[in-house]
Structure formats: structure tokens, C-alpha cells
């Protein structure tokens, strides 16, 4: 049997007609940049994420970049980020000439450890970017408390967590700004790149809106230097169709996760820990295991897709050598990089496939 890590074709089959109609409408309108589809989808995301404003941009990475630009991050500033995340979280900081300052994660949730944040705060610290990794929110109450004590902005990297909840609140609605990604493999994935900034702050929303169109306001009159980063009308139309199904898909992911939890309970296979006050959307179902690489080879041989997120922590990346972090500076991050493995959890998995995957993993350790 073949069980890919993610099967986007299975999902597409269930929405094909609606998507094709939405695409055709955009094609007939020949309106590709901004316009009614983008405005409508922004309103839908704002409502879904319980914020006043949502600003479409070209990718999740650009959402981070534009959000950091909106709060004025630049050379001389420091921004605290976890080293266990997708590259863009730290890359966006460095791209603006600021310094990413890494703070280790909690092994049980893979999210930034709030107890370690204050030791990393200096007079140069301008912002914190907690990442809601694999679909579960970081401990936002603790993070917001530290941020307000030291007068720091909080930008939530919610690229993997749209629809996830922290103590009942929507991911991306808690910090000053939230950043989302519509990369195809995210829970709400487009047919290409796309991203969104969420915020309740009128002023930051306005800044982000101006920054994404080169900093022009009105058109052709630039008071600031922005970037060209907009969400395509085609992507907005597609994503709008998919957003209507998102909660149903998240529920299916949670159901699949619960199946694995039950199967792996009482074994040496470490299952994802979700805080009782959190609601995860399981962008990934990540197990924590001995002999990870051997297991991965075994599963791939059986036709089961799996992936390591992330094999090389950000502080160990060649491009960040100038930051002069010791390899061993973040022991929890390094341990997770050695032990974590994402297995298929996508909504369309059949019971048969789920059992095949869990059986294979249990057999490996039997
Ligand atoms: C995917 C991702 C991003 C970047 O999003 P893109 O749309 O691929 O640019 C940023 N942060 C995290 C945690 C992500 O998973």
C-alpha cells in the first residue's frame, strides 16, 4: 500500500468543481491583482481568525517580512525566535538587517520555552516571534506577559496553525500581528504561494497595506520603501473555496491523530503532547522516537511517506554562522532534530491507511 505524507490530489477531487468555477470566474474577469476576490478573502480570514484586519501578501515568508517592517525592525534590533522552525522565521529577521536571537523550545510541544525568554532579552530586543509549530499554539499568555513587561512586539508565526486555538482564542489574534501561509502543504493551501497578516491594530494594518504595494500611498507617491507582495486574485478565489471546508478537515486531522495516540499509547513511541487548553490542527503529527533514521528508511521502503521537520536547526545553518552560536547551545532543539518524525495525518486518510501506518511503526519497534 502507498500512503504519502500528504495527498493533495485526494482533497482536490472533493472540491474540483467549485475550484474550477472559482478559477473560471477570475479568468473571465481578467482581474488578477487585488480586487474583489482578495478583499473578500481577507474579510473571510479576518472573521475566521477573529481579528479586525487581514492583509493578503505573496507568501507566509513575506507576511513575516512585512509584519517586521511594519513595526520598524531594522539594523541594530534583535528579535527573539525559536531555532526549531522553518527557516523563514529567522530569515525574515536577518533579511531586514536585524539579529535573530534564538531561545530553545519545550520538548513536549516543540514550541518556544517561555521560561528561557527573559534571559535573552536585551535593550536591543524589539520583538518576539513565537512559532505555533505543527498546529499547536505556543504558550501565549506567558509570552505576552514577558513582552508587555519589556515593551516588545509579538508577531505570531501561525504559518502552520490557521484555525488552531489557544485557551479559546484563534491563532494569530493574540500578538500584535499574526502571519499565515497558504503554501500548498499548509492546512489551508493554495495552488502556489500566498500569505496573510492578521492584526487588530488599525495603524499596523494600514502600514502593512502600504508596505505590500511598494510603500506607495496613494499609488505612485511613496513615503516609505516597501516591497511588491500581494496575494493573487486567483489564489484568493481558490482559498476562499477551501476555507469553507477547513474546520471539517481540521476535525479529520484530529480524529486521525487520536487514532495514532491510542495505537502508540504505552509504547516507546513518543506521541504529540497537546496542552489541555489548546486545540491543535495537526499540520503535522510528529512522533518522538529512538532509531528515527532507521524507522524512516523502513517506512519509506513500505511506501509510507514521512519527513523530518527539521533536520538542521536554524542556529546551525551555514548562513547563520556569523551569529556565532555553539552547535550545542540549544540541547532540546538538537534532540528534537534527531528524534522527530512526521507521519501521514492528512484528512482524507482511510482507516485502512491509518492502520497500515500504525502497524508498520509498531512492528518496527516490536
Ligand atoms: C511555511 C512556513 C513559513 C513560510 O511560509 P511560506 O508561505 O512558505 O513562505 C514560515 N514559518 C513557518 C513556521 C512555516 O511553516
Coordinates of C-alpha atoms and ligand atoms in Angstrom, one line a residue:
X1 CA 0.0 0.0 0.0
X2 CA 1.1 3.5 -0.7
X3 CA 0.5 6.2 1.9
X4 CA 2.0 9.5 1.1
X5 CA 2.8 12.1 3.8
X6 CA 0.2 14.3 2.2
X7 CA -2.2 13.6 -0.6
X8 CA -3.4 16.8 -2.1
X9 CA -5.0 15.0 -5.1
X10 CA -7.4 13.2 -2.7
X11 CA -8.5 16.6 -1.4
X12 CA -8.7 18.2 -4.8
X13 CA -11.1 15.5 -6.0
X14 CA -13.6 16.6 -3.3
X15 CA -13.7 20.3 -4.4
X16 CA -12.8 20.1 -8.0
X17 CA -16.0 21.6 -9.5
X18 CA -16.1 24.5 -7.0
X19 CA -12.5 25.3 -7.5
X20 CA -12.7 25.2 -11.3
X21 CA -15.8 27.5 -11.2
X22 CA -13.9 30.0 -9.0
X23 CA -10.9 30.0 -11.2
X24 CA -13.0 30.4 -14.4
X25 CA -14.7 33.4 -12.8
X26 CA -11.4 35.1 -12.2
X27 CA -10.2 34.3 -15.7
X28 CA -13.3 35.8 -17.2
X29 CA -12.9 38.9 -15.1
X30 CA -9.2 39.2 -16.0
X31 CA -8.7 41.0 -12.7
X32 CA -5.6 39.4 -11.2
X33 CA -4.1 41.8 -8.8
X34 CA -6.0 42.9 -5.7
X35 CA -9.7 43.5 -6.4
X36 CA -12.9 41.9 -5.1
X37 CA -11.6 38.3 -4.7
X38 CA -8.7 39.4 -2.5
X39 CA -10.9 41.8 -0.5
X40 CA -13.5 39.2 0.2
X41 CA -11.0 36.5 1.2
X42 CA -9.3 39.0 3.5
X43 CA -12.6 39.7 5.2
X44 CA -13.2 35.9 5.5
X45 CA -9.8 35.3 7.1
X46 CA -10.3 38.3 9.5
X47 CA -13.6 36.8 10.6
X48 CA -12.2 33.3 10.8
X49 CA -9.2 34.4 12.8
X50 CA -11.2 36.8 15.0
X51 CA -9.3 40.0 14.1
X52 CA -10.2 43.3 12.7
X53 CA -7.8 43.2 9.7
X54 CA -6.3 40.7 7.4
X55 CA -3.8 41.8 4.7
X56 CA -3.0 39.4 1.9
X57 CA 0.6 39.0 0.8
X58 CA 2.5 36.8 -1.6
X59 CA 3.7 34.2 1.0
X60 CA 4.0 33.3 4.6
X61 CA 7.6 34.4 4.5
X62 CA 6.5 37.8 3.2
X63 CA 3.9 38.0 5.9
X64 CA 6.7 37.8 8.4
X65 CA 8.9 40.3 6.5
X66 CA 6.1 42.9 6.0
X67 CA 5.0 42.5 9.6
X68 CA 8.5 43.1 10.9
X69 CA 8.8 46.1 8.5
X70 CA 5.5 47.5 9.9
X71 CA 6.9 47.5 13.4
X72 CA 10.1 49.1 12.1
X73 CA 12.6 46.3 12.7
X74 CA 16.0 47.0 11.2
X75 CA 19.7 47.1 11.7
X76 CA 20.7 47.2 15.4
X77 CA 17.5 45.4 16.5
X78 CA 17.2 42.0 18.0
X79 CA 14.2 39.7 17.5
X80 CA 13.7 36.5 19.6
X81 CA 12.8 33.4 17.7
X82 CA 13.0 29.6 18.3
X83 CA 15.8 27.8 16.5
X84 CA 13.4 24.8 15.8
X85 CA 11.2 26.2 13.0
X86 CA 11.1 26.7 9.2
X87 CA 13.9 28.9 8.0
X88 CA 11.7 31.9 7.2
X89 CA 11.0 32.8 10.9
X90 CA 14.6 33.7 11.4
X91 CA 15.4 34.5 7.8
X92 CA 12.9 37.4 7.7
X93 CA 14.6 39.0 10.7
X94 CA 18.1 38.7 9.2
X95 CA 16.8 39.9 5.8
X96 CA 16.0 43.3 7.4
X97 CA 19.5 43.6 8.9
X98 CA 18.3 42.7 12.4
X99 CA 19.7 39.9 14.6
X100 CA 17.7 36.8 15.2
X101 CA 18.3 35.7 18.9
X102 CA 17.4 32.1 19.5
X103 CA 15.6 30.7 22.5
X104 CA 15.2 26.9 22.9
X105 CA 12.0 25.0 22.8
X106 CA 10.0 22.7 25.1
X107 CA 10.4 19.1 24.1
X108 CA 6.8 18.3 24.8
X109 CA 5.3 20.8 22.4
X110 CA 8.2 21.8 20.1
X111 CA 7.3 25.4 20.9
X112 CA 9.4 28.2 22.4
X113 CA 10.1 27.8 26.1
X114 CA 8.8 30.9 27.9
X115 CA 10.9 30.2 30.9
X116 CA 14.0 30.9 28.8
X117 CA 12.9 34.1 27.1
X118 CA 13.7 36.7 29.6
X119 CA 17.4 35.7 29.8
X120 CA 17.6 36.5 26.1
X121 CA 16.0 40.0 26.3
X122 CA 18.5 42.9 25.9
X123 CA 18.0 46.6 25.4
X124 CA 18.1 45.9 21.7
X125 CA 15.2 43.4 21.7
X126 CA 12.4 44.8 19.7
X127 CA 10.1 41.8 19.1
X128 CA 9.3 38.2 19.8
X129 CA 8.2 35.7 17.1
X130 CA 6.7 32.6 18.8
X131 CA 6.0 29.9 16.2
X132 CA 2.9 27.8 16.6
X133 CA 4.6 24.6 15.3
X134 CA 2.9 21.6 13.8
X135 CA -0.6 23.1 14.5
X136 CA -0.4 23.9 18.2
X137 CA -0.1 27.4 19.7
X138 CA 2.9 28.4 21.8
X139 CA 2.2 29.4 25.4
X140 CA 0.9 32.9 24.5
X141 CA -0.1 34.1 28.0
X142 CA 3.4 33.6 29.3
X143 CA 4.9 35.2 26.1
X144 CA 2.5 38.2 26.2
X145 CA 3.3 38.8 29.8
X146 CA 7.1 39.0 29.1
X147 CA 6.5 41.1 26.1
X148 CA 4.4 43.7 27.9
X149 CA 6.9 43.8 30.8
X150 CA 9.8 44.6 28.3
X151 CA 7.7 46.6 25.9
X152 CA 8.2 44.2 22.9
X153 CA 6.0 43.4 19.9
X154 CA 4.8 39.9 19.5
X155 CA 4.4 38.6 15.9
X156 CA 2.8 35.1 15.9
X157 CA 4.2 32.8 13.2
X158 CA 0.9 31.0 12.6
X159 CA 2.0 29.6 9.2
X160 CA 1.3 26.0 10.4
X161 CA -1.7 26.9 12.7
X162 CA -4.6 28.6 11.0
X163 CA -7.7 27.7 13.0
X164 CA -5.7 26.4 16.0
X165 CA -6.9 27.7 19.3
X166 CA -5.1 28.8 22.5
X167 CA -7.4 29.0 25.5
X168 CA -10.3 29.5 23.1
X169 CA -8.6 32.3 21.1
X170 CA -7.7 32.0 17.5
X171 CA -4.1 31.6 16.4
X172 CA -2.9 34.9 15.0
X173 CA -5.2 37.0 17.1
X174 CA -3.2 37.2 20.3
X175 CA 0.0 39.0 19.5
X176 CA 0.1 42.5 17.8
X177 CA 0.3 40.6 14.4
X178 CA -0.1 37.1 13.1
X179 CA 1.4 35.6 10.0
X180 CA -0.2 32.9 7.9
X181 CA 1.0 30.8 5.0
X182 CA -1.0 29.3 2.2
X183 CA 1.8 27.2 0.8
X184 CA 0.2 24.1 -0.7
X185 CA 1.2 21.8 2.1
X186 CA -0.2 24.0 4.9
X187 CA -3.7 23.2 6.2
X188 CA -5.2 25.9 4.1
X189 CA -3.1 25.6 1.0
X190 CA -3.4 27.5 -2.3
X191 CA -2.3 26.5 -5.8
X192 CA 1.0 28.3 -5.3
X193 CA 2.4 30.7 -2.8
X194 CA 0.3 33.0 -0.6
X195 CA 0.2 34.5 2.8
X196 CA -1.7 36.8 5.2
X197 CA -1.1 39.2 8.0
X198 CA -3.7 39.4 10.8
X199 CA -4.0 42.2 13.3
X200 CA -6.4 44.2 15.5
X201 CA -4.2 47.3 15.3
X202 CA -5.5 49.8 12.8
X203 CA -2.2 51.6 12.4
X204 CA -0.2 48.4 11.8
X205 CA -2.8 47.2 9.4
X206 CA -2.5 50.4 7.4
X207 CA 1.3 50.2 7.4
X208 CA 1.2 46.6 6.2
X209 CA -1.3 47.5 3.4
X210 CA 1.0 50.3 2.2
X211 CA 4.2 48.3 2.5
X212 CA 2.9 45.4 0.3
X213 CA 2.4 47.9 -2.6
X214 CA 6.0 49.3 -2.6
X215 CA 5.1 51.7 0.2
X216 CA 3.0 53.8 -2.1
X217 CA 0.1 55.8 -0.8
X218 CA -1.6 57.0 -3.0
X219 CA -0.3 55.0 -6.0
X220 CA 2.9 56.4 -7.4
X221 CA 3.6 58.5 -4.2
X222 CA 6.0 56.8 -1.8
X223 CA 6.7 58.0 1.7
X224 CA 8.3 54.7 2.6
X225 CA 10.1 51.9 0.8
X226 CA 8.0 48.8 0.7
X227 CA 8.0 45.6 -1.3
X228 CA 5.9 44.1 -4.0
X229 CA 4.0 41.4 -2.2
X230 CA 0.3 40.8 -2.9
X231 CA -1.9 37.8 -2.7
X232 CA -3.1 36.8 -6.2
X233 CA -6.8 37.1 -7.0
X234 CA -6.6 33.5 -8.4
X235 CA -5.2 32.3 -5.1
X236 CA -7.7 34.2 -3.1
X237 CA -10.6 32.7 -5.1
X238 CA -9.3 29.2 -4.6
X239 CA -8.5 29.7 -0.9
X240 CA -12.0 31.1 -0.3
X241 CA -13.5 27.8 -1.6
X242 CA -11.1 25.8 0.6
X243 CA -11.7 27.9 3.7
X244 CA -15.3 26.8 3.8
X245 CA -14.0 23.2 4.4
X246 CA -11.1 24.0 6.7
X247 CA -12.8 23.2 10.0
X248 CA -14.1 19.8 8.7
X249 CA -10.5 19.0 7.6
X250 CA -9.0 20.0 10.9
X251 CA -11.5 17.8 12.7
X252 CA -10.5 14.9 10.4
X253 CA -6.8 15.5 11.3
X254 CA -7.6 15.5 15.0
X255 CA -9.5 12.2 14.6
X256 CA -6.5 10.7 12.8
X257 CA -4.2 12.0 15.5
X258 CA -6.4 10.4 18.2
X259 CA -6.3 7.1 16.3
X260 CA -2.4 7.1 16.4
X261 CA -2.4 8.3 20.0
X262 CA -4.4 5.3 21.0
X263 CA -2.3 2.9 18.9
X264 CA 1.0 4.2 20.3
X265 CA -0.1 4.6 23.9
X266 CA 2.0 2.6 26.4
X267 CA 4.8 2.0 23.8
X268 CA 8.2 3.7 23.4
X269 CA 6.8 5.8 20.6
X270 CA 6.5 9.4 21.9
X271 CA 3.2 10.9 20.8
X272 CA 2.5 14.6 20.3
X273 CA 1.5 16.4 23.5
X274 CA -1.3 18.9 23.2
X275 CA -1.9 21.2 26.2
X276 CA -5.4 20.7 27.6
X277 CA -6.2 24.4 26.9
X278 CA -5.0 24.1 23.3
X279 CA -6.8 22.9 20.2
X280 CA -4.3 21.6 17.6
X281 CA -5.0 21.5 13.9
X282 CA -2.2 18.9 13.4
X283 CA -0.5 20.4 10.4
X284 CA 1.9 17.6 11.3
X285 CA 1.6 14.5 13.5
X286 CA 5.2 14.2 14.9
X287 CA 6.4 11.2 16.8
X288 CA 9.5 11.3 19.0
X289 CA 11.5 8.1 18.7
X290 CA 14.7 6.2 19.1
X291 CA 16.3 5.0 15.9
X292 CA 14.5 7.6 13.9
X293 CA 16.5 7.3 10.7
X294 CA 16.2 3.6 10.7
X295 CA 12.4 3.9 11.2
X296 CA 12.2 6.4 8.4
X297 CA 14.1 4.1 5.9
X298 CA 11.8 1.2 7.0
X299 CA 8.6 3.2 6.4
X300 CA 9.8 4.6 3.1
X301 CA 10.5 1.1 1.9
X302 CA 6.9 0.1 2.8
X303 CA 5.6 3.1 0.8
X304 CA 4.8 5.2 3.8
X305 CA 5.6 8.9 3.4
X306 CA 7.4 10.5 6.4
X307 CA 9.6 13.5 6.9
X308 CA 11.9 15.1 9.4
X309 CA 10.9 18.6 10.5
X310 CA 13.6 19.9 10.8
X311 CA 16.9 18.1 10.3
X312 CA 19.2 21.0 10.9
X313 CA 18.3 23.6 13.5
X314 CA 18.4 27.2 12.4
X315 CA 21.3 28.2 14.6
X316 CA 23.4 25.5 12.9
X317 CA 22.7 26.7 9.4
X318 CA 25.7 27.8 7.4
X319 CA 24.2 31.2 6.6
X320 CA 23.9 32.0 10.4
X321 CA 27.5 31.1 11.3
X322 CA 28.1 34.8 11.8
X323 CA 25.8 34.8 14.8
X324 CA 28.4 32.5 16.5
X325 CA 26.1 30.1 18.3
X326 CA 27.6 26.9 19.6
X327 CA 26.2 23.8 18.0
X328 CA 25.2 22.6 21.4
X329 CA 23.6 25.9 22.5
X330 CA 20.1 24.5 22.3
X331 CA 20.0 21.0 23.5
X332 CA 16.3 20.4 23.3
X333 CA 16.2 21.7 19.7
X334 CA 19.1 19.4 18.8
X335 CA 17.5 16.4 20.5
X336 CA 14.2 17.0 18.6
X337 CA 16.0 17.4 15.3
X338 CA 17.4 13.9 16.0
X339 CA 14.2 12.2 17.2
X340 CA 11.2 13.7 15.5
X341 CA 9.4 12.2 12.6
X342 CA 6.2 13.4 10.9
X343 CA 3.9 10.7 9.7
X344 CA 0.8 11.0 7.5
X345 CA -2.2 12.7 9.2
X346 CA -4.0 14.4 6.3
X347 CA -7.8 14.5 6.5
X348 CA -8.5 12.1 3.6
X349 CA -6.6 9.1 5.1
X350 CA -8.7 6.0 5.2
X351 CA -9.0 3.7 8.3
X352 CA -7.2 1.1 6.2
X353 CA -4.3 3.5 5.6
X354 CA -4.2 4.7 9.2
X355 CA -3.9 1.1 10.4
X356 CA -1.3 0.3 7.8
X357 CA 0.9 3.2 9.1
X358 CA 0.5 2.5 12.8
X359 CA 1.0 -1.3 12.3
X360 CA 4.3 -0.6 10.4
X361 CA 5.6 1.6 13.2
X362 CA 4.6 -0.8 15.9
X363 CA 6.1 -3.7 14.0
X364 CA 9.4 -1.8 13.7
X365 CA 9.7 -1.5 17.5
X366 CA 8.3 -4.9 18.3
Ligands
LIG1 C1 5.7 27.6 5.9 C2 6.2 28.4 6.9 C3 6.6 29.7 6.8 C4 6.7 30.4 5.4 O1 5.6 30.3 4.6 P1 5.8 30.4 3.0 O2 4.4 30.6 2.6 O3 6.3 29.0 2.6 O4 6.7 31.5 2.7 C5 7.0 30.4 7.9 N1 7.1 29.9 9.1 C6 6.7 28.6 9.3 C7 6.7 28.1 10.7 C8 6.3 27.8 8.3 O5 5.9 26.6 8.5

